[in-house]
mmCIF file of C-alpha atoms in Angstrom:
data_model
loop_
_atom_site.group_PDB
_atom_site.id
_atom_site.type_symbol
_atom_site.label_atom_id
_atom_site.label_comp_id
_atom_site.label_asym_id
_atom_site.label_seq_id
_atom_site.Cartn_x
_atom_site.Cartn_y
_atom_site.Cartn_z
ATOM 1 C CA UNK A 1 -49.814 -61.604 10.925
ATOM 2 C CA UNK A 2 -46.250 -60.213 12.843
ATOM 3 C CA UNK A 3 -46.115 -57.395 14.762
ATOM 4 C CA UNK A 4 -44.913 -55.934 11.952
ATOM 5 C CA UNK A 5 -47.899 -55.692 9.550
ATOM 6 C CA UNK A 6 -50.313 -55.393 12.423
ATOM 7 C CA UNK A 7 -48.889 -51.881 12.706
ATOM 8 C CA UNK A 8 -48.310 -51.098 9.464
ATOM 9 C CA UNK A 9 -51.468 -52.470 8.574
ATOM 10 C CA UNK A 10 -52.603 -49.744 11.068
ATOM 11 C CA UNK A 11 -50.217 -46.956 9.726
ATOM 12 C CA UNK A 12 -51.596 -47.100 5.878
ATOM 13 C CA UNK A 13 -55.552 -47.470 7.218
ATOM 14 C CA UNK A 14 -54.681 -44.683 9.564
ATOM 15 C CA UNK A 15 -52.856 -42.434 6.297
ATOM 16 C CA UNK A 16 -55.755 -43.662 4.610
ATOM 17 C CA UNK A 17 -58.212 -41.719 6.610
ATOM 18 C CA UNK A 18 -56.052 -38.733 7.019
ATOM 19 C CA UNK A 19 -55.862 -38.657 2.943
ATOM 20 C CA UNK A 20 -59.692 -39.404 2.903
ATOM 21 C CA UNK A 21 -61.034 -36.945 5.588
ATOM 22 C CA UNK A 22 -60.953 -33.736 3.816
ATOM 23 C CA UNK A 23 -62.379 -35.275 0.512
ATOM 24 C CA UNK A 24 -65.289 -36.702 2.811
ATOM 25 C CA UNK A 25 -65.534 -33.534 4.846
ATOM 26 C CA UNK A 26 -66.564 -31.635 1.815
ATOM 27 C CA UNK A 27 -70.233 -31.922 1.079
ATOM 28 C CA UNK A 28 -70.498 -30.245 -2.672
ATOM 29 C CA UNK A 29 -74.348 -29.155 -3.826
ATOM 30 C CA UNK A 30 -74.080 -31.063 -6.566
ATOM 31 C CA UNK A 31 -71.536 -33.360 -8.450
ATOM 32 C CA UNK A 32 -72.278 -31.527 -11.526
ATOM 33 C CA UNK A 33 -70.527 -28.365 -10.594
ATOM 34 C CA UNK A 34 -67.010 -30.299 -10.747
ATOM 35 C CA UNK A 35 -68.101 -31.117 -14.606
ATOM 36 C CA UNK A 36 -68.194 -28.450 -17.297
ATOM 37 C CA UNK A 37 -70.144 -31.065 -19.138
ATOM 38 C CA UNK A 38 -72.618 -31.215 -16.977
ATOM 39 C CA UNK A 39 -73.416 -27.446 -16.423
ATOM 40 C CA UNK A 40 -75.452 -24.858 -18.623
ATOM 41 C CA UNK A 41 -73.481 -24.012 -21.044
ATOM 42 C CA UNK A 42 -73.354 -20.685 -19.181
ATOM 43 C CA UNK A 43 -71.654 -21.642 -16.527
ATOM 44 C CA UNK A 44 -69.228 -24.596 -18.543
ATOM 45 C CA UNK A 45 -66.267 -22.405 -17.957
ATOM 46 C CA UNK A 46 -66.628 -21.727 -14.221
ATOM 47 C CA UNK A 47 -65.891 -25.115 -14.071
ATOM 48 C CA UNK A 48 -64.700 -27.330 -11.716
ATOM 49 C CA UNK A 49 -66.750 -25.046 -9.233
ATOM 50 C CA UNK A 50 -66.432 -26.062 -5.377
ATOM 51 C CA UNK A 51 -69.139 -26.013 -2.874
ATOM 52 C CA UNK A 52 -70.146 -27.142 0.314
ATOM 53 C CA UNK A 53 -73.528 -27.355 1.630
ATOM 54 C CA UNK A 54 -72.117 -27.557 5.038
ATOM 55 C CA UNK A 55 -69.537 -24.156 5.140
ATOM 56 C CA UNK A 56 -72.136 -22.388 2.287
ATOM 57 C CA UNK A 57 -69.008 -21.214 0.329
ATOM 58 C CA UNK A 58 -68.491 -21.796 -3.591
ATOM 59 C CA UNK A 59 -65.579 -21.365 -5.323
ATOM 60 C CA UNK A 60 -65.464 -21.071 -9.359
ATOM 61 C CA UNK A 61 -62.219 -21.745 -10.668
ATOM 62 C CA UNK A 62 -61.504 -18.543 -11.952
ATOM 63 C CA UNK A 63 -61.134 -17.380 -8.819
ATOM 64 C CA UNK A 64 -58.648 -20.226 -7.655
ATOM 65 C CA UNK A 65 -55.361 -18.496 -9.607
ATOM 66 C CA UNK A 66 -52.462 -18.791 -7.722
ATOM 67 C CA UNK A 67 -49.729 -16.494 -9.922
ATOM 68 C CA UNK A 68 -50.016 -12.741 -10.126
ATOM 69 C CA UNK A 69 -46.582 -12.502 -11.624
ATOM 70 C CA UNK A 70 -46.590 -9.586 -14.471
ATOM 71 C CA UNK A 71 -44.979 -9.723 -17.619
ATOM 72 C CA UNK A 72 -42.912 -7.567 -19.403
ATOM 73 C CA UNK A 73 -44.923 -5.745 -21.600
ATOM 74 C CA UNK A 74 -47.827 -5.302 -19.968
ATOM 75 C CA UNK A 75 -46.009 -4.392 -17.638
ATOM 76 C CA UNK A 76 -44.539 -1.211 -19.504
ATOM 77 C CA UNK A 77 -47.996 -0.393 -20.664
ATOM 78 C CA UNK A 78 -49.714 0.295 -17.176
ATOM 79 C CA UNK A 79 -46.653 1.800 -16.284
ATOM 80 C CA UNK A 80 -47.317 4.156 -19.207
ATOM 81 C CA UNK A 81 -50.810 4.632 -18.065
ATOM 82 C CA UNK A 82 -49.936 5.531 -14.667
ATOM 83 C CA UNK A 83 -47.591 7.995 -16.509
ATOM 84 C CA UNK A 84 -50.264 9.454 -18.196
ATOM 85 C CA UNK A 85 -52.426 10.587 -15.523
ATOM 86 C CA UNK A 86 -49.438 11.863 -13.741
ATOM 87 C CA UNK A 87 -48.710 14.129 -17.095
ATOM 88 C CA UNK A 88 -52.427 15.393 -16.534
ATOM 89 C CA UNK A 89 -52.010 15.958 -13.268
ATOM 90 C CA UNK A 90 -54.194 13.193 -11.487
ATOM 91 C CA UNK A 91 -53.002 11.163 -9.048
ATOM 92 C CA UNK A 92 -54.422 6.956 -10.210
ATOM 93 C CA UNK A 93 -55.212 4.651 -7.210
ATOM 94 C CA UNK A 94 -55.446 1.514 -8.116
ATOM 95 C CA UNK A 95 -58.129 -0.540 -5.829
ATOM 96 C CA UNK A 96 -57.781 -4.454 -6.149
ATOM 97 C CA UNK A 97 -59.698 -6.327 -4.341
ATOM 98 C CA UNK A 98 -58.192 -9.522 -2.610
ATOM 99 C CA UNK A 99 -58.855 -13.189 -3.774
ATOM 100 C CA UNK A 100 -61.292 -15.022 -2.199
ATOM 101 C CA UNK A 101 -59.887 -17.986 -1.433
ATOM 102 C CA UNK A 102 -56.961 -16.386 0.886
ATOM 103 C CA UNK A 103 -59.942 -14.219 2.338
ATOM 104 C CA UNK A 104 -61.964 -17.346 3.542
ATOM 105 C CA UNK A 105 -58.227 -19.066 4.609
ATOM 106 C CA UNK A 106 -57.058 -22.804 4.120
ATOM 107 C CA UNK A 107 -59.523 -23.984 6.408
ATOM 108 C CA UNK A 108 -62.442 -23.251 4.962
ATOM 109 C CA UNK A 109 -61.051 -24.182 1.415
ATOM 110 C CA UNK A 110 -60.440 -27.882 2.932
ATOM 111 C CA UNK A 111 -64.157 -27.741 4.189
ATOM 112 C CA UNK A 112 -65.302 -26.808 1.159
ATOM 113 C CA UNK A 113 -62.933 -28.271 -1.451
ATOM 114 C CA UNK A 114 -62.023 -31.436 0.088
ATOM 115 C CA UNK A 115 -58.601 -33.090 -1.236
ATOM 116 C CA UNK A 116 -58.474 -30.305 -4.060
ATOM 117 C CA UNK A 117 -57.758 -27.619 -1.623
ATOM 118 C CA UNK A 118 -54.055 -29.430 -1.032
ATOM 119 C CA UNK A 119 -53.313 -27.776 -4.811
ATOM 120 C CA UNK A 120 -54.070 -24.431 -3.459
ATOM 121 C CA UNK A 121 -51.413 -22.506 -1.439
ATOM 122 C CA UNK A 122 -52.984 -19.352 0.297
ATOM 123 C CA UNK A 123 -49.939 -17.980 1.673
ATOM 124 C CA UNK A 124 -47.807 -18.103 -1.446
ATOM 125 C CA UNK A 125 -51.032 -16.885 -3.699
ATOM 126 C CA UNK A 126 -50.855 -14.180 -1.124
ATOM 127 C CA UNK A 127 -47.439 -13.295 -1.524
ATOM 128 C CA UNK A 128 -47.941 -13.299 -5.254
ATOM 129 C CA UNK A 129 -50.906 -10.882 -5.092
ATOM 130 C CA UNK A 130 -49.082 -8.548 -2.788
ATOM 131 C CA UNK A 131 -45.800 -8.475 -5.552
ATOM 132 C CA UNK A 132 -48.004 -7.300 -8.126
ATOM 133 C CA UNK A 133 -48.878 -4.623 -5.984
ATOM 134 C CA UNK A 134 -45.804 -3.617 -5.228
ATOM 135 C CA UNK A 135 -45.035 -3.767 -8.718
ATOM 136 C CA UNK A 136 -47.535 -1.104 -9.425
ATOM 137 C CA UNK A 137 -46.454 1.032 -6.631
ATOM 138 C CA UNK A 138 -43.252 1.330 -8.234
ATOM 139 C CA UNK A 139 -45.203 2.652 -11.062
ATOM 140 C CA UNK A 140 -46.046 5.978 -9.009
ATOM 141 C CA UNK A 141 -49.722 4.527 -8.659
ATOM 142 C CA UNK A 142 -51.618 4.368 -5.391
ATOM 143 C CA UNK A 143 -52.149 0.882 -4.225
ATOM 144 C CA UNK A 144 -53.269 -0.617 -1.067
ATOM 145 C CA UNK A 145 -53.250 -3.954 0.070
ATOM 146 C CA UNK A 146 -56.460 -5.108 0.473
ATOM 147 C CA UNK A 147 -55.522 -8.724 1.635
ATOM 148 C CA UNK A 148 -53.915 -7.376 4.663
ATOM 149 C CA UNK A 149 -57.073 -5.576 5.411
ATOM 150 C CA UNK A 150 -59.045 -7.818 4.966
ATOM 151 C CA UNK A 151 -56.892 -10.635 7.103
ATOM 152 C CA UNK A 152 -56.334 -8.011 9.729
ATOM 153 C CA UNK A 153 -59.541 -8.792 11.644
ATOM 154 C CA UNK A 154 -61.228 -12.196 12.371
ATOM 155 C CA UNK A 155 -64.362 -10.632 12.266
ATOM 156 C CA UNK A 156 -63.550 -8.299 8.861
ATOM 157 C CA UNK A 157 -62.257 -11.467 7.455
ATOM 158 C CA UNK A 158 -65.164 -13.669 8.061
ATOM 159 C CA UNK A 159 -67.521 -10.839 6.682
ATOM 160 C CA UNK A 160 -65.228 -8.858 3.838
ATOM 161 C CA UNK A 161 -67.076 -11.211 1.181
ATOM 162 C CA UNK A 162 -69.957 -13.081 0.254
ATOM 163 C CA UNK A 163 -69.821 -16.517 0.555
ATOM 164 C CA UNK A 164 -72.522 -17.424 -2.394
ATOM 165 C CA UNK A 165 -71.250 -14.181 -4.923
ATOM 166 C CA UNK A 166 -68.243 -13.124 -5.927
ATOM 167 C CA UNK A 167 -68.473 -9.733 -4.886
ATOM 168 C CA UNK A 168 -67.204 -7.899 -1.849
ATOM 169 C CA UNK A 169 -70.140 -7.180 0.771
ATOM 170 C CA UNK A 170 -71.074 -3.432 2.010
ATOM 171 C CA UNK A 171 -68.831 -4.483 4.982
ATOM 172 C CA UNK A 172 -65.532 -5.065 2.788
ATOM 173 C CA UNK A 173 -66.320 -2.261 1.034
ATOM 174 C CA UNK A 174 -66.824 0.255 3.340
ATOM 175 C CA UNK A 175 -63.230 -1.077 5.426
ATOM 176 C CA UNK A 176 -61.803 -0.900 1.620
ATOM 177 C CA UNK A 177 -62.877 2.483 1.323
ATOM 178 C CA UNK A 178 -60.958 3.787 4.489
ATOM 179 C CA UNK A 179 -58.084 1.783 3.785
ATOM 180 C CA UNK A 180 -58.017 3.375 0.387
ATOM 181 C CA UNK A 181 -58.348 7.426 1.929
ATOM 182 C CA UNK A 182 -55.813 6.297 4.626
ATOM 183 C CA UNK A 183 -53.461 5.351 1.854
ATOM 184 C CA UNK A 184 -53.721 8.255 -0.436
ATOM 185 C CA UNK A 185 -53.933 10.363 2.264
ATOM 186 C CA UNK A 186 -49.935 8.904 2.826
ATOM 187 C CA UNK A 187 -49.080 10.160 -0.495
ATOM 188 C CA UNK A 188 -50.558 12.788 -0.951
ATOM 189 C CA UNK A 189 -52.607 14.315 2.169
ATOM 190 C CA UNK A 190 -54.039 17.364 0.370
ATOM 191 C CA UNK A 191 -56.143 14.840 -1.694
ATOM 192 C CA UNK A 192 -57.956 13.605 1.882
ATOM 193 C CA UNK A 193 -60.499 16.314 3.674
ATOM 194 C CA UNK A 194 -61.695 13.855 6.193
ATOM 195 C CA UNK A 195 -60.529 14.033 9.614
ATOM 196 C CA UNK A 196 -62.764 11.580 11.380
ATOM 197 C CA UNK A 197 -63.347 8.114 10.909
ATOM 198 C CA UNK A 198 -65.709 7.456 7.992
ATOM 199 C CA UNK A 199 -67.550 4.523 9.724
ATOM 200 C CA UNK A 200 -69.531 5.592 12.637
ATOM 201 C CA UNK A 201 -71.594 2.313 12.814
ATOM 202 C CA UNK A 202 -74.338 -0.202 11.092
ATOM 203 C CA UNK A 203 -77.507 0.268 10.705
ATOM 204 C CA UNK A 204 -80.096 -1.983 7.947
ATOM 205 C CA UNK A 205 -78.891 -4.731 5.689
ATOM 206 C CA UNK A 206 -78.719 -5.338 2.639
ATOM 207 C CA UNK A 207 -79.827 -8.578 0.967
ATOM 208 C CA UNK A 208 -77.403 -10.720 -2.096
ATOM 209 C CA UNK A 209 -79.350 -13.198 -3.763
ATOM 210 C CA UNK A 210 -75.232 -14.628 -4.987
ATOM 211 C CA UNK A 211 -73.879 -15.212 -8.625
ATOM 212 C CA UNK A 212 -72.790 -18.644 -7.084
ATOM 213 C CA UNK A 213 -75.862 -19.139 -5.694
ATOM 214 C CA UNK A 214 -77.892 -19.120 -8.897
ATOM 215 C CA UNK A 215 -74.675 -21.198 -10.341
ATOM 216 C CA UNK A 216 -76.230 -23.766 -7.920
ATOM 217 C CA UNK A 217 -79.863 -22.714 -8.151
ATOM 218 C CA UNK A 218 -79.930 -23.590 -11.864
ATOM 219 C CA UNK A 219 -77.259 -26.416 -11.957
ATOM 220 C CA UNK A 220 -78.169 -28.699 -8.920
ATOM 221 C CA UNK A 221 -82.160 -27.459 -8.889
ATOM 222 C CA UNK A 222 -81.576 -26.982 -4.990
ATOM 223 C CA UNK A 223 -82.912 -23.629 -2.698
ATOM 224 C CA UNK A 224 -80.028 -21.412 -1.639
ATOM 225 C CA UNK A 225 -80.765 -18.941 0.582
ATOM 226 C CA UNK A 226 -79.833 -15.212 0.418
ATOM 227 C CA UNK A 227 -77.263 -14.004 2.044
ATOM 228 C CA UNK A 228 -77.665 -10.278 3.859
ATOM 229 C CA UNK A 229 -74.723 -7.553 4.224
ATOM 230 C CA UNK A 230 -74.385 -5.144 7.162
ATOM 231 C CA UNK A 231 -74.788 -1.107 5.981
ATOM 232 C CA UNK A 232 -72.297 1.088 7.221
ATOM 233 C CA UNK A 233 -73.337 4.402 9.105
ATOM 234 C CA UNK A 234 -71.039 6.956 7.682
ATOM 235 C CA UNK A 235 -69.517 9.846 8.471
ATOM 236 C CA UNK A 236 -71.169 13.302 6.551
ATOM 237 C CA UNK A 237 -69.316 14.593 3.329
ATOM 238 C CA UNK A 238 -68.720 18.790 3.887
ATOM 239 C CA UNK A 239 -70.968 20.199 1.439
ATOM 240 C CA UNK A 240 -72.916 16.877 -0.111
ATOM 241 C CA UNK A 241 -76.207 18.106 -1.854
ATOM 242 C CA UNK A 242 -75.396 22.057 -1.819
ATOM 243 C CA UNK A 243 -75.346 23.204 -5.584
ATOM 244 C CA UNK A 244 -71.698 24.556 -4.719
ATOM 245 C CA UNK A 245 -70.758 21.174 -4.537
ATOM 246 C CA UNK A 246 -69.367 20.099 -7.776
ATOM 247 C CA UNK A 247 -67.076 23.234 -7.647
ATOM 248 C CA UNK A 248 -62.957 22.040 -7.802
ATOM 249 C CA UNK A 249 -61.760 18.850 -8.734
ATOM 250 C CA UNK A 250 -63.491 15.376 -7.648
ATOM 251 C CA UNK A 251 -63.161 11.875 -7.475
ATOM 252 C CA UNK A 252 -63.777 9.459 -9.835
ATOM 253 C CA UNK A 253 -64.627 5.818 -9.264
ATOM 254 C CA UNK A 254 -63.626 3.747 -12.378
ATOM 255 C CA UNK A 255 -64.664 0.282 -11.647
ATOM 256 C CA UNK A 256 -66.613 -2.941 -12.217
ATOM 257 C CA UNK A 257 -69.788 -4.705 -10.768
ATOM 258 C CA UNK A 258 -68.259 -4.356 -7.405
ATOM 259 C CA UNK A 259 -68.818 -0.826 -7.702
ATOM 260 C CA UNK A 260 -72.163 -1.322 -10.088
ATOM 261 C CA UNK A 261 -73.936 -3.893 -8.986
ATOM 262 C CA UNK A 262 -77.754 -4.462 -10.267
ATOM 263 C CA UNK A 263 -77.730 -1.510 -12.270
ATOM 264 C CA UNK A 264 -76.424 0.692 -8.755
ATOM 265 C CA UNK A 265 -74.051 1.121 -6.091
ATOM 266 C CA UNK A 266 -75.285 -2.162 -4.293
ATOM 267 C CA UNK A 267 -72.609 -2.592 -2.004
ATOM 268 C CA UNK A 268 -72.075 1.511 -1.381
ATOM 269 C CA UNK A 269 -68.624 1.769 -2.644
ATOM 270 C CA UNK A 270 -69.236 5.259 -3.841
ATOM 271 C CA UNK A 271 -70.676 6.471 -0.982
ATOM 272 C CA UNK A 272 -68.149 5.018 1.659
ATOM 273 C CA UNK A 273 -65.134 6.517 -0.387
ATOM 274 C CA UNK A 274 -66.647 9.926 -0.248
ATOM 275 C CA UNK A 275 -66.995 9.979 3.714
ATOM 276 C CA UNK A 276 -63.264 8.238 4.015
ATOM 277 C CA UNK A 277 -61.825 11.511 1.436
ATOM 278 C CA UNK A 278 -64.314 13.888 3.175
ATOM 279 C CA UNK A 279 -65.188 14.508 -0.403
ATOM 280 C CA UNK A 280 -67.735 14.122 -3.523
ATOM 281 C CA UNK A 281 -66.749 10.928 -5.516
ATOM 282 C CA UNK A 282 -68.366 10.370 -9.187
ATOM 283 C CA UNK A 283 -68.874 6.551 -10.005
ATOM 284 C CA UNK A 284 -68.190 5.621 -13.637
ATOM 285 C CA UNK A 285 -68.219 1.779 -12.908
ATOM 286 C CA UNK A 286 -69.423 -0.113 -15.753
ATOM 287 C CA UNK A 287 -70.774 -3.419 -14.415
ATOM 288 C CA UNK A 288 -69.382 -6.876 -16.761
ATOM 289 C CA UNK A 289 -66.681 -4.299 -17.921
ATOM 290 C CA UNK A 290 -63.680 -5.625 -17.295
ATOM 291 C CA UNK A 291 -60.818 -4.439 -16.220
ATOM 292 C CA UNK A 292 -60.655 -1.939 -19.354
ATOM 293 C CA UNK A 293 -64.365 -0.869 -20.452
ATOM 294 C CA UNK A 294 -65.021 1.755 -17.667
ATOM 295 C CA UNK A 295 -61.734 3.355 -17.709
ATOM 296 C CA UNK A 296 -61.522 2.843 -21.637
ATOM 297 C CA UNK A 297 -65.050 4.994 -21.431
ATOM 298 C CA UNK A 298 -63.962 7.736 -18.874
ATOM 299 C CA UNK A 299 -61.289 8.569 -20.931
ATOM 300 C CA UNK A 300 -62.554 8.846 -23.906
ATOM 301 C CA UNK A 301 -65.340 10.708 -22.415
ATOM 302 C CA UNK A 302 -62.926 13.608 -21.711
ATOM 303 C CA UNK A 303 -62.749 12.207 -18.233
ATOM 304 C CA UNK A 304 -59.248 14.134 -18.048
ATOM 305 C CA UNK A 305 -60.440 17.003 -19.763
ATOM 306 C CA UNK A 306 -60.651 20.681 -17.681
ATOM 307 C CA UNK A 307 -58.911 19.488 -14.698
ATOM 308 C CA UNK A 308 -62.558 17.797 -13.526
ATOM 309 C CA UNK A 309 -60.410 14.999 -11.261
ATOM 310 C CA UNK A 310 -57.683 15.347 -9.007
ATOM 311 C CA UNK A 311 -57.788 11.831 -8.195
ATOM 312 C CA UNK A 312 -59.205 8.806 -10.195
ATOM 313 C CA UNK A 313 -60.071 5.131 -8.381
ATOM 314 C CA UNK A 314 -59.437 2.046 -11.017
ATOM 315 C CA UNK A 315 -60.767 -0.765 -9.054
ATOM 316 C CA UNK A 316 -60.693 -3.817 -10.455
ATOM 317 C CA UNK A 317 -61.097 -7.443 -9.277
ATOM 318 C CA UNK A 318 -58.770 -9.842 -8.893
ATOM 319 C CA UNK A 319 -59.557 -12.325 -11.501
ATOM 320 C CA UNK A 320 -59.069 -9.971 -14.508
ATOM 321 C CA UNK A 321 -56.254 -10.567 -16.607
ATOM 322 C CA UNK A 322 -53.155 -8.007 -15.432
ATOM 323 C CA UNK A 323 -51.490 -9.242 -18.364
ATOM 324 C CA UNK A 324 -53.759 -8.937 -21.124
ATOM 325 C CA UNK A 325 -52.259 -6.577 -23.586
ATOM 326 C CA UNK A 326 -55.383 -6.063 -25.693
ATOM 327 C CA UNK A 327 -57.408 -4.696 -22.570
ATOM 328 C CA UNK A 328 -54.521 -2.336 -21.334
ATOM 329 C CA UNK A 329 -53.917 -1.327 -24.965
ATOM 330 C CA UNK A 330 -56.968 -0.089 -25.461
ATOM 331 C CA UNK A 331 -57.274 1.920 -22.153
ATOM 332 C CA UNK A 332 -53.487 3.074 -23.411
ATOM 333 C CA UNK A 333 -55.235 4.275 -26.524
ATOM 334 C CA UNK A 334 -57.553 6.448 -24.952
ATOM 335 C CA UNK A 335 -55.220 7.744 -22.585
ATOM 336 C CA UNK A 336 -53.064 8.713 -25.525
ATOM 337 C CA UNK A 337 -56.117 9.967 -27.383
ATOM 338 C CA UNK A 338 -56.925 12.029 -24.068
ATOM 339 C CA UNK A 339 -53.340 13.731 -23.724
ATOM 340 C CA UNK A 340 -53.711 14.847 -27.594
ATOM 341 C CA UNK A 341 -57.256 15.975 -27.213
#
C-alpha cells in the first residue's frame, strides 16, 4: 500500500466515523417509534418519532416542520379576523408558542436524532417562525416572539418545555405570560395594570406524566419516568376574589391544551397572565381544539357581545396548520356572525 492510500485509507475511515457518530450517539427507546407500522395505530401518524434514552427528549414528527411561510388566502382571512376584533373594539394577541426542536437547539437534536437531525435546520426554521409573526403583526395583531424568549436564557431554554410532552412547562409559561403583558403593554399600555414584576419566585412542583412518554410507555413497553415543573410565585392581581371584580372589561384566554391541560389550567397559564396584566383573565381554552374550536366557541358564545373583553389571548401551538382555510373559515364565520349579532 503507497503513502497514498495509507492516508486516504485513513481519511474515508476517519469521514466514516464522523458520518457514523451522531447516528451511534443516539440511543432511541425503541426502533419501533421510527415505523408507523409498527406503532398503535394511535400513534401511526406521529411517526418517525425520535428519542433518546440517553438526553430523555422525543420528538414526533409533527413537530419537526421547518416552513412557516403563509399563503395567500389564508393569509387575507386572519387578516380579516384581526380586523374584526379591531371593529369591536378588542385588541387580539396572538400567543404562539415556539417549536420545540429550536427550543432544545441542534445539539440536543443530534443527541437525540442521530444522522436525521442533519435534515433539520434550527436557525432557518427559526427565521421562518419569526416571519410568520411578523406577518401577523402587520395585521394590527399583538404578537410576541416566543422563540427569542425562550432562547434568551440558558437556563429558560433548558426548562421552557418538557422534554417527554409536548406542552410548555409552568416555567415557559409563566416567562410567556410576562413576555406577553410586556408586549401589549408596548401597544397599548392602558390594557396593562401591573407595575411590578409578575414572578416573585418558585415555590412546589408540579408533576407531567408526558404525551411522549406514554408514546413510549405503550409502544416500546419500557418505564419512563415523570417529569416535574417548577410553580411560579406570583405577583397579587388588585381586586382578585372581591365580588366587584368582574366589573369593566377582562381578558380572555382563547387557547388549547397548553392552556387546558387534564381538564384544568395545569401549567397556570391563566393565572400567570393575570399577575403580568395586573388584571382578571377568563380562560376559554378548549383542550384537543385546535387552532379554531375555542375561538370558533367564544365567539359564537357572544364572547364579543356587551363590551365583556378589552383584550382577547388566541394562543395556539406551533404545529397547527396557519394555512388551513377550513379552520380559519370557520372562526371567520363566527366572527362575521358576531359583528351581525
Amino acid at each position: 500500500m503507497t503513502r497514498f492510500t495509507k492516508t486516504l485509507s485513513r481519511c474515508v475511515f476517519a469521514t466514516c466515523l464522523s458520518v457514523l457518530a451522531p447516528a451511534l450517539a443516539a440511543a432511541p427507546y425503541c426502533e419501533a417509534l421510527l415505523d408507523a407500522d409498527a406503532l398503535p395505530e394511535k400513534y401511526a401518524s406521529l411517526a418517525p418519532v425520535y428519542s433518546s434514552s440517553d438526553t430523555g427528549w422525543i420528538f414526533a414528527a409533527n413537530q419537526m416542520r421547518q416552513s412557516f411561510a403563509l399563503k395567500d388566502k389564508p393569509k387575507a382571512m386572519m387578516a380579516e379576523i384581526v380586523q374584526g376584533f379591531e371593529a369591536k373594539g378588542v385588541k387580539l394577541a396572538i400567543l404562539i408558542t415556539p417549536p420545540r426542536p429550536v427550543v432544545a437547539g441542534q445539539g440536543i437534536l443530534r443527541k437525540t436524532m442521530g444522522a436525521a437531525a442533519a435534515d433539520y435546520d434550527a436557525i432557518a426554521t427559526q427565521a421562518s417562525f419569526q416571519a410568520m409573526l411578523a406577518e401577523y403583526r402587520g395585521m394590527g395583531a399583538i404578537v410576541p416572539d416566543l422563540s427569542v424568549l425562550a432562547l434568551s436564557d440558558p437556563q429558560l431554554r433548558r426548562r421552557f418545555y418538557f422534554r417527554r410532552d409536548t406542552h410548555w412547562t409552568t416555567v415557559g409559561a409563566a416567562h410567556s405570560a410576562e413576555a406577553l403583558a410586556q408586549a401589549v403593554a408596548a401597544e397599548a399600555p392602558k390594557l396593562r395594570m401591573a407595575e411590578g414584576p409578575a414572578i416573585l419566585g418558585w415555590k412546589g412542583k408540579i408533576e407531567e406524566r408526558g404525551s411522549l412518554a406514554d408514546l413510549v410507555r405503550k409502544s416500546c413497553d419500557q418505564k419512563v419516568p415523570k417529569e416535574t415543573s417548577n410553580i411560579a410565585v406570583l405577583a397579587d392581581v388588585p381586586g382578585a376574589g372581591l365580588l366587584d371584580d368582574t366589573k369593566g372589561p377582562q381578558i380572555a384566554l382563547v387557547g388549547t391544551s397548553f392552556s387546558d391541560r387534564y381538564k384544568r389550567d395545569h401549567y397556570r397559564v391563566a393565572d400567570a397572565m393575570a399577575s403580568a396584566f395586573g388584571r382578571s383573565v377568563v380562560n376559554h381554552s378548549i383542550s384537543g381544539g385546535g387552532l379554531h374550536r375555542a375561538m370558533q366557541s367564544f365567539l359564537n358564545s357572544g364572547g364579543l357581545d356587551n363590551q365583556a373583553y378589552d383584550l382577547v389571548i388566541w394562543e395556539i401551538p406551533y404545529t397547527q396548520n396557519f394555512n388551513s382555510t377550513k379552520r380559519l373559515g370557520a372562526v371567520l364565520k363566527a366572527m362575521k356572525a358576531a359583528q351581525n349579532g
